[in-house]
Amino acid sequence: MPELPDLVHIAAELRRTVCGQAIVGAKVGDPVVLRLMLPAAFPDVLLGKRLLDVERRGQFLRFGLDGNLVLVINAMLAGRYVLSAHPAARTAKAMILALSFAGGQELQYTDEMRMGKIYLAAAAQESDIPGYRDLGVDLLSEGFTLARFRELASERRDQVRQFLLDKTALASIGNAYADEILFAARLHPKTFCHRLRAEEVDRLFGAIRQTLDHAIAEIASRDQPIGVKVRDFLAVRGRAQKPCPVCGTLIRKVRVGKADACFCPTCQPTDRKLFVDFRNLPAKK
Ligand SMILES: [Zn+2]
């Protein structure tokens, strides 16, 4: 799943490679994820339209098109973008939408789980896109300040990882970077927001900025094709049972809400007896 740092890279690459070009071919694979918000023959309505800009908003990627149209994609858990020469060597089985551009490149959006959504809307109607209008403060915007973050945190009664994942508060953090941010902030993922001390809230704010900035720079420096998910630099996510890069303790996986969280029980201790203290359990082989 592309998260914010991945989407920053994907949007930048698409701006560099296909922006300003006309769409000369459009194919739909599985239409189940399409949501047309205006009467139009899809995908033919896209033919001849120029791609004017590509922008990330929260977890959405927004494609501005000629004729005051916008195509907005929420990739959810399994959506992927792949850019290749047209015609593509192969069409992925999970292809949802393929756009070929006048310059000879093809953008394919695939989704193996069909959980994502593609919206086509008139620009004026854009705010009716579900989840889009309700996006919280964008984490890369000037509006994301320490004062705003303190205010948001003070309104919460849930666990801190749930707070980070709430896209109506913070736009946007997914499972991977929620774990990385909590590790950087040295906070246990099950800590309740209302139990956070003031300095912990401030540390969490700093960790969000620092983790996202670091990831954006790291992904840009690798300069990989947009279909490649660069995650090998992460400290805890996807590293359960491997040693913590800071202290060597084995990284643990724990259920928080509906998702699995990876964390280091030494670097991210809990000072309460609410949870199993993993430090006293023998490591699983
Ligand atoms: Zn550690």
XYZ file of N, CA and C and ligand atoms in Angstrom:
856
model
N 0.841 -1.198 0.000
C 0.000 0.000 0.000
C 0.879 1.253 0.000
N 0.624 2.139 -0.942
C 1.421 3.362 -0.874
C 0.996 4.229 0.311
N 1.952 4.634 1.125
C 1.669 5.586 2.207
C 2.210 6.959 1.795
N 2.050 7.912 2.681
C 2.381 9.297 2.321
C 3.757 9.458 1.651
N 4.831 8.919 2.227
C 6.141 9.122 1.571
C 6.206 8.479 0.181
N 5.528 7.327 0.003
C 5.489 6.687 -1.311
C 4.726 7.577 -2.301
N 3.613 8.129 -1.841
C 2.784 8.953 -2.728
C 3.490 10.238 -3.132
N 4.309 10.773 -2.232
C 5.096 11.972 -2.583
C 6.004 11.641 -3.766
N 6.643 10.471 -3.709
C 7.535 10.036 -4.787
C 6.755 9.763 -6.076
N 5.623 9.048 -5.953
C 4.825 8.701 -7.134
C 4.317 9.970 -7.823
N 3.808 10.909 -7.027
C 3.291 12.152 -7.615
C 4.409 12.919 -8.312
N 5.580 12.974 -7.691
C 6.709 13.708 -8.290
C 7.138 13.046 -9.598
N 7.187 11.725 -9.609
C 7.582 11.007 -10.820
C 6.574 11.213 -11.944
N 5.294 11.171 -11.603
C 4.261 11.348 -12.641
C 4.270 12.782 -13.170
N 4.544 13.741 -12.281
C 4.649 15.125 -12.746
C 5.809 15.252 -13.729
N 6.896 14.565 -13.421
C 8.099 14.660 -14.251
C 7.911 13.959 -15.604
N 7.161 12.851 -15.609
C 7.133 12.012 -16.813
C 5.905 12.204 -17.699
N 4.719 12.335 -17.136
C 3.527 12.351 -18.002
C 2.644 13.592 -17.888
N 2.946 14.501 -16.961
C 2.127 15.707 -16.850
C 2.252 16.536 -18.121
N 1.152 17.164 -18.483
C 1.145 17.995 -19.685
C 0.817 17.200 -20.935
N 0.796 15.883 -20.830
C 0.526 15.058 -22.009
C -0.946 14.663 -22.087
N -1.394 14.393 -23.338
C -2.773 13.948 -23.539
C -2.874 12.436 -23.330
N -4.028 12.038 -22.854
C -4.327 10.605 -22.706
C -4.787 10.096 -24.070
N -4.074 9.117 -24.614
C -4.416 8.617 -25.957
C -5.030 7.213 -25.907
N -5.037 6.617 -24.738
C -5.669 5.307 -24.609
C -6.091 5.110 -23.172
N -7.233 4.474 -22.956
C -7.697 4.227 -21.588
C -8.431 2.896 -21.556
N -8.035 2.049 -20.616
C -8.654 0.728 -20.484
C -9.087 0.523 -19.038
N -10.204 -0.135 -18.873
C -10.661 -0.483 -17.523
C -10.596 -1.990 -17.368
N -10.040 -2.454 -16.262
C -10.049 -3.882 -15.969
C -11.304 -4.204 -15.204
N -11.198 -4.267 -13.889
C -12.358 -4.547 -13.056
C -13.030 -3.228 -12.669
N -14.282 -3.031 -13.099
C -14.937 -1.736 -12.822
C -15.464 -1.599 -11.399
N -15.273 -2.621 -10.572
C -15.910 -2.612 -9.253
C -15.443 -1.449 -8.367
N -14.244 -0.958 -8.631
C -13.741 0.125 -7.780
C -14.028 1.521 -8.363
N -14.698 1.577 -9.497
C -14.941 2.889 -10.124
C -16.178 3.567 -9.542
N -16.059 4.855 -9.324
C -17.203 5.639 -8.874
C -17.296 6.863 -9.778
N -18.269 6.854 -10.677
C -18.427 7.995 -11.584
C -19.392 8.979 -10.952
N -18.936 10.206 -10.804
C -19.779 11.198 -10.146
C -20.372 12.182 -11.150
N -20.287 11.819 -12.432
C -20.932 12.631 -13.460
C -21.304 11.694 -14.603
N -22.334 12.052 -15.380
C -22.724 11.154 -16.470
C -21.681 11.220 -17.571
N -20.987 10.133 -17.816
C -19.945 10.126 -18.837
C -19.670 8.684 -19.209
N -19.259 8.497 -20.451
C -18.875 7.152 -20.878
C -17.430 6.936 -20.445
N -17.259 6.030 -19.515
C -15.928 5.794 -18.962
C -15.395 4.482 -19.527
N -14.147 4.416 -19.952
C -13.106 5.432 -19.801
C -12.956 6.373 -20.997
N -13.872 6.256 -22.001
C -13.682 7.049 -23.223
C -13.657 8.551 -22.955
N -14.338 8.990 -21.907
C -14.361 10.423 -21.578
C -12.945 10.966 -21.336
N -12.016 10.068 -21.008
C -10.644 10.520 -20.710
C -9.816 10.758 -21.976
N -10.252 10.177 -23.091
C -9.442 10.260 -24.314
C -9.284 11.699 -24.787
N -8.068 12.058 -25.105
C -7.783 13.399 -25.592
C -7.586 14.422 -24.483
N -7.948 14.056 -23.255
C -7.772 14.995 -22.134
C -6.299 15.036 -21.725
N -5.826 16.240 -21.434
C -4.445 16.362 -20.951
C -4.400 16.202 -19.434
N -3.340 15.570 -18.973
C -3.125 15.488 -17.525
C -2.425 16.778 -17.107
N -3.118 17.587 -16.316
C -2.577 18.921 -15.989
C -1.704 18.893 -14.735
N -2.120 18.115 -13.746
C -1.277 18.018 -12.550
C -1.575 16.748 -11.769
N -0.624 16.361 -10.973
C -0.781 15.198 -10.086
C -0.391 15.663 -8.695
N -1.281 15.428 -7.762
C -1.088 15.975 -6.421
C -1.497 14.931 -5.389
N -0.752 14.876 -4.300
C -1.155 14.003 -3.198
C -1.973 14.808 -2.196
N -3.106 14.251 -1.776
C -3.867 14.873 -0.680
C -4.191 13.784 0.317
N -3.570 13.855 1.466
C -3.745 12.751 2.417
C -3.311 11.469 1.744
N -4.170 10.449 1.798
C -3.843 9.165 1.172
C -4.370 9.079 -0.255
N -4.923 10.179 -0.772
C -5.459 10.201 -2.125
C -4.418 10.730 -3.106
N -4.504 10.252 -4.351
C -3.738 10.863 -5.426
C -4.747 11.506 -6.367
N -4.499 12.782 -6.673
C -5.465 13.547 -7.454
C -4.859 13.900 -8.806
N -5.569 13.515 -9.866
C -5.129 13.810 -11.226
C -6.054 14.884 -11.792
N -5.515 16.077 -12.044
C -6.299 17.156 -12.644
C -6.250 17.019 -14.157
N -7.427 17.059 -14.798
C -7.502 16.844 -16.245
C -8.151 18.040 -16.931
N -7.905 18.141 -18.231
C -8.621 19.107 -19.073
C -10.118 18.996 -18.830
N -10.813 20.067 -19.101
C -12.279 20.015 -19.017
C -12.765 20.031 -17.583
N -11.948 20.565 -16.677
C -12.338 20.650 -15.264
C -12.740 19.308 -14.672
N -12.016 18.277 -15.059
C -12.275 16.954 -14.500
C -11.171 16.580 -13.532
N -11.540 15.812 -12.544
C -10.518 15.250 -11.650
C -10.744 13.751 -11.505
N -9.642 13.039 -11.484
C -9.652 11.613 -11.223
C -8.923 11.482 -9.887
N -9.601 10.899 -8.913
C -9.024 10.825 -7.575
C -8.977 9.359 -7.158
N -7.816 8.916 -6.733
C -7.651 7.500 -6.387
C -7.278 7.348 -4.914
N -8.030 6.489 -4.237
C -7.698 6.093 -2.872
C -7.240 4.641 -2.955
N -5.947 4.414 -2.826
C -5.396 3.087 -3.106
C -5.646 2.077 -1.978
N -6.063 2.525 -0.817
C -6.330 1.631 0.319
C -5.188 0.644 0.544
N -5.526 -0.644 0.786
C -4.486 -1.573 1.234
C -3.607 -2.117 0.121
N -4.164 -2.310 -1.078
C -3.403 -3.078 -2.068
C -3.216 -2.365 -3.404
N -3.649 -1.113 -3.504
C -3.513 -0.398 -4.783
C -2.051 -0.128 -5.118
N -1.715 -0.234 -6.414
C -0.332 0.018 -6.838
C -0.343 0.785 -8.151
N 0.673 1.598 -8.319
C 0.851 2.327 -9.570
C 2.098 1.798 -10.257
N 1.975 1.579 -11.568
C 3.133 1.136 -12.341
C 3.175 1.958 -13.620
N 4.358 2.463 -13.930
C 4.530 3.233 -15.159
C 5.476 2.455 -16.063
N 5.060 2.253 -17.326
C 5.925 1.505 -18.238
C 5.768 2.064 -19.641
N 6.611 1.579 -20.537
C 6.492 2.014 -21.928
C 5.205 1.424 -22.497
N 4.570 2.157 -23.391
C 3.327 1.681 -23.996
C 3.625 1.051 -25.350
N 3.069 -0.077 -25.742
C 2.174 -0.862 -24.902
C 2.941 -1.633 -23.843
N 2.353 -1.759 -22.658
C 3.024 -2.455 -21.562
C 3.304 -3.894 -21.980
N 4.426 -4.431 -21.517
C 4.814 -5.808 -21.856
C 3.693 -6.770 -21.470
N 3.065 -6.494 -20.349
C 1.925 -7.334 -19.967
C 0.956 -6.485 -19.158
N -0.282 -6.873 -19.245
C -1.290 -6.200 -18.436
C -1.472 -7.027 -17.169
N -1.292 -6.388 -16.035
C -1.418 -7.100 -14.763
C -2.840 -7.634 -14.625
N -2.964 -8.802 -13.995
C -4.282 -9.416 -13.826
C -5.183 -8.520 -12.965
N -4.568 -7.838 -12.046
C -5.347 -6.996 -11.148
C -5.493 -5.570 -11.686
N -5.258 -5.398 -12.994
C -5.340 -4.052 -13.577
C -6.752 -3.480 -13.415
N -6.822 -2.262 -12.934
C -8.107 -1.604 -12.758
C -8.260 -0.527 -13.818
N -7.195 0.224 -14.016
C -7.240 1.317 -14.988
C -5.857 1.471 -15.609
N -5.817 1.569 -16.931
C -4.550 1.803 -17.631
C -4.728 3.009 -18.533
N -3.856 3.984 -18.351
C -3.910 5.203 -19.162
C -2.641 5.288 -19.989
N -2.771 5.396 -21.304
C -1.561 5.619 -22.091
C -1.507 7.073 -22.529
N -0.278 7.578 -22.530
C -0.054 9.000 -22.771
C 0.628 9.221 -24.120
N 0.439 10.435 -24.641
C 0.957 10.766 -25.975
C 2.459 10.536 -26.071
N 3.176 10.711 -24.960
C 4.626 10.544 -24.974
C 5.083 9.093 -25.024
N 4.153 8.135 -24.986
C 4.522 6.730 -25.141
C 4.589 5.940 -23.841
N 4.118 6.534 -22.743
C 4.144 5.775 -21.495
C 2.745 5.386 -21.055
N 2.696 4.318 -20.292
C 1.404 3.857 -19.797
C 1.433 3.778 -18.279
N 0.405 4.346 -17.664
C 0.254 4.266 -16.215
C -0.814 3.224 -15.911
N -0.423 2.200 -15.164
C -1.411 1.200 -14.748
C -1.651 1.330 -13.251
N -2.925 1.288 -12.901
C -3.285 1.205 -11.490
C -3.857 -0.187 -11.264
N -3.262 -0.930 -10.345
C -3.724 -2.290 -10.069
C -4.159 -2.388 -8.604
N -5.049 -3.324 -8.339
C -5.527 -3.493 -6.972
C -5.977 -4.937 -6.780
N -5.130 -5.735 -6.186
C -5.441 -7.159 -6.027
C -6.600 -7.407 -5.081
N -6.802 -6.498 -4.134
C -7.872 -6.733 -3.164
C -9.145 -5.986 -3.510
N -9.098 -5.159 -4.527
C -10.275 -4.373 -4.958
C -10.849 -3.544 -3.805
N -9.982 -3.086 -2.925
C -10.480 -2.306 -1.789
C -10.414 -0.808 -2.047
N -9.576 -0.420 -3.013
C -9.408 0.997 -3.308
C -10.610 1.544 -4.074
N -10.576 2.837 -4.330
C -11.650 3.464 -5.099
C -11.046 4.471 -6.080
N -11.665 4.541 -7.270
C -11.294 5.574 -8.238
C -12.533 6.430 -8.476
N -12.392 7.710 -8.270
C -13.517 8.615 -8.481
C -13.230 9.498 -9.685
N -14.234 9.669 -10.549
C -14.147 10.685 -11.589
C -15.212 11.722 -11.274
N -14.789 12.966 -11.162
C -15.736 14.014 -10.771
C -15.423 15.304 -11.514
N -16.425 16.165 -11.605
C -16.174 17.528 -12.049
C -15.434 18.218 -10.905
N -14.482 19.097 -11.261
C -13.676 19.729 -10.213
C -14.566 20.419 -9.176
N -15.662 21.022 -9.632
C -16.543 21.760 -8.729
C -17.207 20.841 -7.693
N -17.239 19.561 -8.000
C -17.979 18.588 -7.203
C -17.016 17.746 -6.360
N -15.765 18.140 -6.431
C -14.701 17.326 -5.856
C -14.894 17.063 -4.362
N -15.425 18.055 -3.685
C -15.524 17.895 -2.227
C -16.569 16.866 -1.826
N -17.350 16.368 -2.794
C -18.320 15.315 -2.476
C -17.684 13.927 -2.458
N -16.424 13.840 -2.831
C -15.758 12.534 -2.845
C -15.643 12.019 -1.410
N -16.174 10.798 -1.172
C -16.171 10.290 0.212
C -14.773 10.246 0.832
N -14.678 10.762 2.032
C -13.419 10.722 2.763
C -12.486 11.871 2.440
N -12.772 12.568 1.375
C -11.854 13.576 0.859
C -12.046 14.908 1.589
N -13.316 15.263 1.721
C -13.635 16.519 2.400
C -13.300 16.426 3.894
N -13.413 15.205 4.419
C -13.206 15.021 5.853
C -11.760 14.810 6.244
N -10.848 14.942 5.288
C -9.429 14.743 5.617
C -9.001 15.722 6.696
N -8.223 15.224 7.646
C -7.700 16.087 8.700
C -6.550 16.943 8.177
N -5.789 17.483 9.092
C -4.700 18.390 8.712
C -3.637 17.595 7.933
N -3.227 18.142 6.794
C -2.208 17.457 5.990
C -0.857 17.576 6.701
N -0.201 16.427 6.859
C 1.005 16.382 7.687
C 2.189 17.107 7.062
N 2.106 17.398 5.760
C 3.211 18.145 5.140
C 2.847 19.617 4.946
N 1.679 20.003 5.430
C 1.244 21.385 5.216
C 1.709 22.284 6.355
N 1.610 23.583 6.121
C 1.977 24.550 7.160
C 0.997 24.529 8.320
N -0.191 23.977 8.051
C -1.207 23.907 9.096
C -0.890 22.874 10.172
N 0.058 21.978 9.867
C 0.415 20.956 10.848
C 1.471 21.520 11.792
N 0.986 22.149 12.852
C 1.874 22.799 13.823
C 1.784 22.074 15.163
N 2.732 22.366 16.020
C 2.714 21.759 17.355
C 1.430 22.140 18.096
N 1.001 23.395 17.961
C -0.210 23.840 18.653
C -1.425 23.049 18.169
N -1.523 22.876 16.853
C -2.648 22.120 16.284
C -2.603 20.663 16.748
N -1.392 20.103 16.783
C -1.257 18.703 17.171
C -1.630 18.504 18.645
N -1.198 19.429 19.488
C -1.558 19.336 20.917
C -3.072 19.361 21.087
N -3.721 20.249 20.303
C -5.167 20.380 20.379
C -5.859 19.074 19.951
N -5.391 18.505 18.836
C -5.976 17.256 18.344
C -5.792 16.127 19.365
N -4.581 16.040 19.916
C -4.288 14.954 20.862
C -5.137 15.092 22.122
N -5.390 16.312 22.525
C -6.129 16.539 23.775
C -7.588 16.115 23.647
N -8.080 15.973 22.402
C -9.481 15.585 22.193
C -9.673 14.071 22.179
N -8.575 13.318 22.298
C -8.669 11.871 22.061
C -8.748 11.071 23.351
N -9.539 9.993 23.292
C -9.600 9.053 24.400
C -9.115 7.674 23.960
N -8.710 7.542 22.694
C -8.353 6.218 22.176
C -6.850 5.964 22.306
N -6.416 4.814 21.790
C -4.992 4.481 21.853
C -4.229 5.298 20.814
N -2.979 5.575 21.123
C -2.230 6.533 20.312
C -2.069 6.049 18.866
N -1.980 4.724 18.678
C -1.828 4.236 17.306
C -3.119 4.460 16.504
N -4.251 4.325 17.169
C -5.540 4.581 16.504
C -5.655 6.052 16.122
N -5.191 6.905 17.006
C -5.189 8.342 16.734
C -4.353 8.646 15.488
N -3.152 8.072 15.425
C -2.286 8.334 14.274
C -2.947 7.901 12.967
N -3.718 6.804 13.015
C -4.315 6.255 11.793
C -5.624 6.944 11.405
N -6.132 7.819 12.251
C -7.421 8.471 11.967
C -7.215 9.585 10.933
N -7.656 9.304 9.714
C -7.405 10.233 8.614
C -8.245 11.502 8.695
N -9.277 11.500 9.540
C -10.045 12.730 9.710
C -9.335 13.677 10.691
N -8.320 13.160 11.366
C -7.517 14.017 12.258
C -6.192 14.378 11.587
N -5.489 13.351 11.103
C -4.150 13.535 10.542
C -4.131 12.916 9.142
N -3.754 13.686 8.127
C -3.780 13.194 6.736
C -2.358 13.095 6.193
N -1.851 11.934 6.002
C -2.394 10.661 6.476
C -1.243 9.746 6.868
N -1.540 8.846 7.786
C -0.551 7.865 8.238
C -1.166 6.469 8.072
N -0.408 5.513 7.522
C -0.856 4.128 7.388
C -0.157 3.254 8.418
N -0.362 1.957 8.305
C 0.164 1.029 9.314
C 1.688 1.058 9.442
N 2.379 1.147 8.323
C 3.841 1.079 8.381
C 4.413 2.304 9.112
N 3.993 3.491 8.693
C 4.587 4.677 9.309
C 4.030 4.961 10.709
N 2.847 4.432 11.028
C 2.374 4.545 12.420
C 3.380 3.841 13.335
N 3.809 2.640 12.928
C 4.787 1.908 13.744
C 6.119 2.652 13.812
N 6.572 3.172 12.700
C 7.858 3.862 12.669
C 7.835 5.127 13.531
N 6.721 5.840 13.469
C 6.583 7.084 14.235
C 6.569 6.782 15.743
N 5.830 5.749 16.137
C 5.769 5.405 17.562
C 7.125 4.927 18.067
N 7.854 4.233 17.217
C 9.206 3.805 17.590
C 10.111 5.035 17.776
N 10.038 5.966 16.841
C 10.854 7.186 16.942
C 10.477 7.998 18.182
N 9.190 7.944 18.553
C 8.726 8.707 19.719
C 8.907 7.919 21.022
N 9.358 6.662 20.924
C 9.557 5.770 22.069
C 8.257 5.598 22.884
N 7.150 5.431 22.145
C 5.851 5.242 22.799
C 5.284 3.870 22.454
N 4.764 3.189 23.459
C 4.095 1.902 23.251
C 2.826 2.143 22.415
N 2.574 1.276 21.403
C 1.429 1.539 20.516
C 0.071 1.520 21.199
N -0.026 0.896 22.379
C -1.325 0.833 23.063
C -1.515 1.947 24.092
N -0.575 2.843 24.190
C -0.723 3.952 25.139
C -1.994 4.741 24.820
N -2.760 5.052 25.831
C -3.949 5.859 25.596
C -3.565 7.335 25.487
N -4.195 8.027 24.544
C -3.839 9.435 24.298
C -3.986 10.294 25.547
N -5.050 10.036 26.322
C -5.261 10.905 27.480
C -4.273 10.620 28.611
N -3.490 9.547 28.458
C -2.450 9.264 29.452
C -1.100 9.841 29.034
N -1.022 10.379 27.838
C 0.268 10.919 27.370
C 0.628 12.157 28.171
N 1.871 12.225 28.596
C 2.340 13.443 29.257
C 2.603 14.499 28.187
N 2.609 15.755 28.606
C 2.785 16.857 27.652
C 4.054 16.677 26.814
N 5.124 16.248 27.479
C 6.373 16.117 26.712
C 6.307 14.950 25.729
N 5.441 13.960 26.029
C 5.278 12.837 25.092
C 4.487 13.264 23.860
N 3.506 14.105 24.065
C 2.750 14.636 22.925
C 3.697 15.422 22.020
N 4.534 16.234 22.609
C 5.474 17.034 21.822
C 6.488 16.144 21.100
N 6.913 15.092 21.779
C 7.869 14.161 21.177
C 7.220 13.436 19.994
N 5.950 13.108 20.141
C 5.218 12.428 19.064
C 5.098 13.347 17.845
N 4.815 14.599 18.086
C 4.740 15.570 16.983
C 6.078 15.613 16.234
N 7.153 15.725 16.982
C 8.481 15.760 16.360
C 8.769 14.484 15.586
N 8.318 13.340 16.142
C 8.579 12.051 15.496
C 7.828 11.929 14.169
N 6.642 12.504 14.110
C 5.867 12.442 12.852
C 6.638 13.172 11.755
N 7.044 14.396 12.063
C 7.764 15.198 11.057
C 9.062 14.530 10.654
N 9.803 14.100 11.639
C 11.130 13.541 11.406
C 11.041 12.218 10.622
N 10.097 11.373 10.994
C 9.954 10.066 10.329
C 9.522 10.242 8.882
N 8.540 11.119 8.658
C 8.063 11.313 7.289
C 9.131 11.989 6.432
N 9.786 12.997 6.966
C 10.832 13.699 6.198
C 11.961 12.753 5.831
N 12.355 11.926 6.808
C 13.428 10.971 6.556
C 13.017 9.982 5.466
N 11.782 9.468 5.543
C 11.315 8.485 4.565
C 11.225 9.108 3.166
N 10.724 10.324 3.098
C 10.598 10.997 1.794
C 11.980 11.163 1.162
N 12.956 11.583 1.963
C 14.320 11.780 1.447
C 14.939 10.448 1.037
N 14.713 9.426 1.858
C 15.293 8.103 1.580
C 14.718 7.530 0.277
N 13.411 7.610 0.132
C 12.754 7.054 -1.064
C 13.205 7.827 -2.305
N 13.308 9.157 -2.179
C 13.764 9.959 -3.326
C 15.186 9.577 -3.716
N 16.033 9.305 -2.711
C 17.442 9.017 -2.993
C 17.613 7.680 -3.713
N 16.652 6.759 -3.538
C 16.752 5.452 -4.212
C 16.362 5.551 -5.684
N 15.498 6.527 -6.008
C 15.130 6.764 -7.396
C 14.623 5.492 -8.091
N 13.747 4.756 -7.423
C 13.200 3.516 -7.988
C 11.956 3.812 -8.823
N 11.584 2.869 -9.726
C 10.311 3.028 -10.440
C 9.155 3.117 -9.440
N 8.060 3.770 -9.842
C 6.976 4.023 -8.879
C 6.303 2.753 -8.374
N 6.445 1.655 -9.112
C 5.829 0.396 -8.676
C 6.609 -0.306 -7.585
N 7.799 0.183 -7.277
C 8.642 -0.477 -6.266
C 8.430 0.200 -4.921
N 8.036 -0.609 -3.943
C 7.821 -0.052 -2.607
C 9.138 -0.134 -1.843
N 9.716 0.998 -1.518
C 11.006 1.021 -0.803
C 10.726 1.067 0.699
N 10.991 -0.044 1.362
C 10.683 -0.122 2.796
C 11.842 -0.702 3.595
N 12.957 -0.999 2.940
C 14.017 -1.734 3.632
C 14.735 -0.899 4.696
N 14.452 0.385 4.762
C 15.125 1.225 5.761
C 14.298 1.361 7.046
N 13.130 0.732 7.079
C 12.277 0.889 8.254
C 12.882 0.170 9.462
N 12.646 0.730 10.642
C 13.285 0.213 11.852
C 12.513 -0.951 12.470
N 11.173 -0.863 12.506
C 10.399 -1.901 13.186
C 9.345 -2.571 12.298
N 8.754 -1.837 11.385
C 7.679 -2.392 10.562
C 8.197 -3.550 9.702
N 7.468 -4.662 9.760
C 7.873 -5.829 8.971
C 9.113 -6.521 9.515
N 9.514 -6.203 10.765
C 10.748 -6.764 11.316
C 10.493 -7.555 12.609
N 9.286 -8.096 12.772
C 8.980 -8.881 13.975
C 9.971 -10.027 14.112
N 10.433 -10.241 15.335
C 11.411 -11.289 15.690
C 12.833 -10.972 15.217
N 13.033 -9.794 14.663
C 14.401 -9.373 14.323
C 14.856 -8.378 15.391
N 16.177 -8.188 15.525
C 16.635 -7.300 16.605
C 16.331 -5.824 16.326
N 15.973 -5.122 17.386
C 15.761 -3.677 17.302
C 17.074 -3.021 16.882
N 17.043 -2.094 15.921
C 18.280 -1.454 15.467
C 18.934 -0.568 16.535
N 18.187 -0.214 17.584
C 18.756 0.633 18.634
C 19.316 -0.210 19.779
N 18.526 -1.194 20.265
C 18.931 -1.890 21.495
C 19.123 -3.395 21.330
N 18.718 -3.952 20.199
C 18.934 -5.382 19.967
C 17.833 -6.300 20.476
N 16.901 -5.760 21.281
C 15.749 -6.567 21.724
C 14.962 -7.012 20.495
N 14.347 -8.213 20.574
C 13.559 -8.663 19.425
C 12.293 -7.822 19.279
N 12.034 -7.407 18.049
C 10.825 -6.640 17.738
C 9.619 -7.562 17.889
N 8.549 -7.032 18.469
C 7.340 -7.815 18.701
C 6.202 -7.314 17.831
N 5.228 -8.237 17.644
C 4.023 -7.868 16.919
C 2.872 -7.952 17.904
N 1.997 -6.972 17.914
C 0.873 -6.987 18.840
C -0.348 -6.450 18.099
N -1.524 -6.958 18.456
C -2.765 -6.510 17.830
C -3.196 -5.196 18.485
N -3.406 -4.172 17.679
C -3.974 -2.924 18.200
C -5.183 -2.614 17.334
N -6.387 -2.671 17.910
C -7.593 -2.502 17.105
C -7.662 -3.623 16.083
N -7.787 -3.247 14.799
C -7.926 -4.280 13.767
C -6.610 -4.602 13.081
N -5.534 -3.977 13.528
C -4.274 -4.142 12.789
C -3.163 -4.660 13.692
N -2.132 -5.215 13.063
C -0.947 -5.635 13.792
C 0.028 -4.460 13.875
N 0.604 -4.279 15.043
C 1.616 -3.249 15.225
C 2.944 -3.922 15.538
N 4.038 -3.395 15.001
C 5.372 -3.876 15.340
C 6.018 -2.828 16.251
N 6.660 -3.291 17.318
C 7.292 -2.333 18.227
C 8.416 -3.014 18.991
N 9.273 -2.196 19.597
C 10.346 -2.724 20.434
C 9.934 -2.584 21.898
N 9.791 -3.715 22.614
C 9.330 -3.637 24.004
C 10.302 -2.918 24.940
N 11.563 -2.795 24.573
C 12.509 -2.072 25.427
C 12.485 -0.568 25.126
N 12.554 -0.209 23.844
C 12.552 1.212 23.479
C 11.177 1.849 23.661
N 10.123 1.016 23.606
C 8.758 1.544 23.715
C 8.046 0.839 24.873
N 8.520 1.059 26.093
C 7.954 0.319 27.231
C 6.593 0.879 27.616
N 5.854 0.079 28.340
C 4.648 0.599 28.963
C 4.924 0.667 30.457
N 4.495 1.720 31.098
C 4.764 1.824 32.533
C 3.568 1.322 33.337
N 2.601 0.772 32.650
C 1.440 0.240 33.364
C 1.374 -1.266 33.172
N 0.561 -1.929 33.980
C 0.441 -3.388 33.899
C -0.749 -3.775 33.020
N -1.147 -2.904 32.134
C -2.319 -3.164 31.302
C -2.066 -4.265 30.296
N -0.831 -4.401 29.894
C -0.530 -5.302 28.792
C 0.503 -6.324 29.237
N 0.628 -7.362 28.435
C 1.688 -8.337 28.667
C 3.027 -7.607 28.567
N 3.873 -7.816 29.567
C 5.207 -7.238 29.466
C 6.101 -8.246 28.735
N 6.308 -7.998 27.462
C 7.027 -8.954 26.613
C 8.476 -9.164 27.053
N 8.985 -8.209 27.834
C 10.393 -8.346 28.216
C 10.625 -9.557 29.120
N 9.494 -10.006 29.791
C 9.652 -11.142 30.695
C 9.336 -12.486 30.038
N 8.955 -12.448 28.771
C 8.622 -13.697 28.087
C 9.820 -14.176 27.286
N 10.014 -15.511 27.232
C 11.082 -16.004 26.366
C 10.734 -15.723 24.902
N 11.735 -15.446 24.105
C 11.512 -15.155 22.684
C 11.039 -16.415 21.978
N 10.103 -16.233 21.047
C 9.646 -17.341 20.198
C 10.738 -17.658 19.196
N 10.929 -18.921 18.942
C 11.931 -19.284 17.927
C 11.263 -19.318 16.570
Zn 14.839 -1.240 21.036
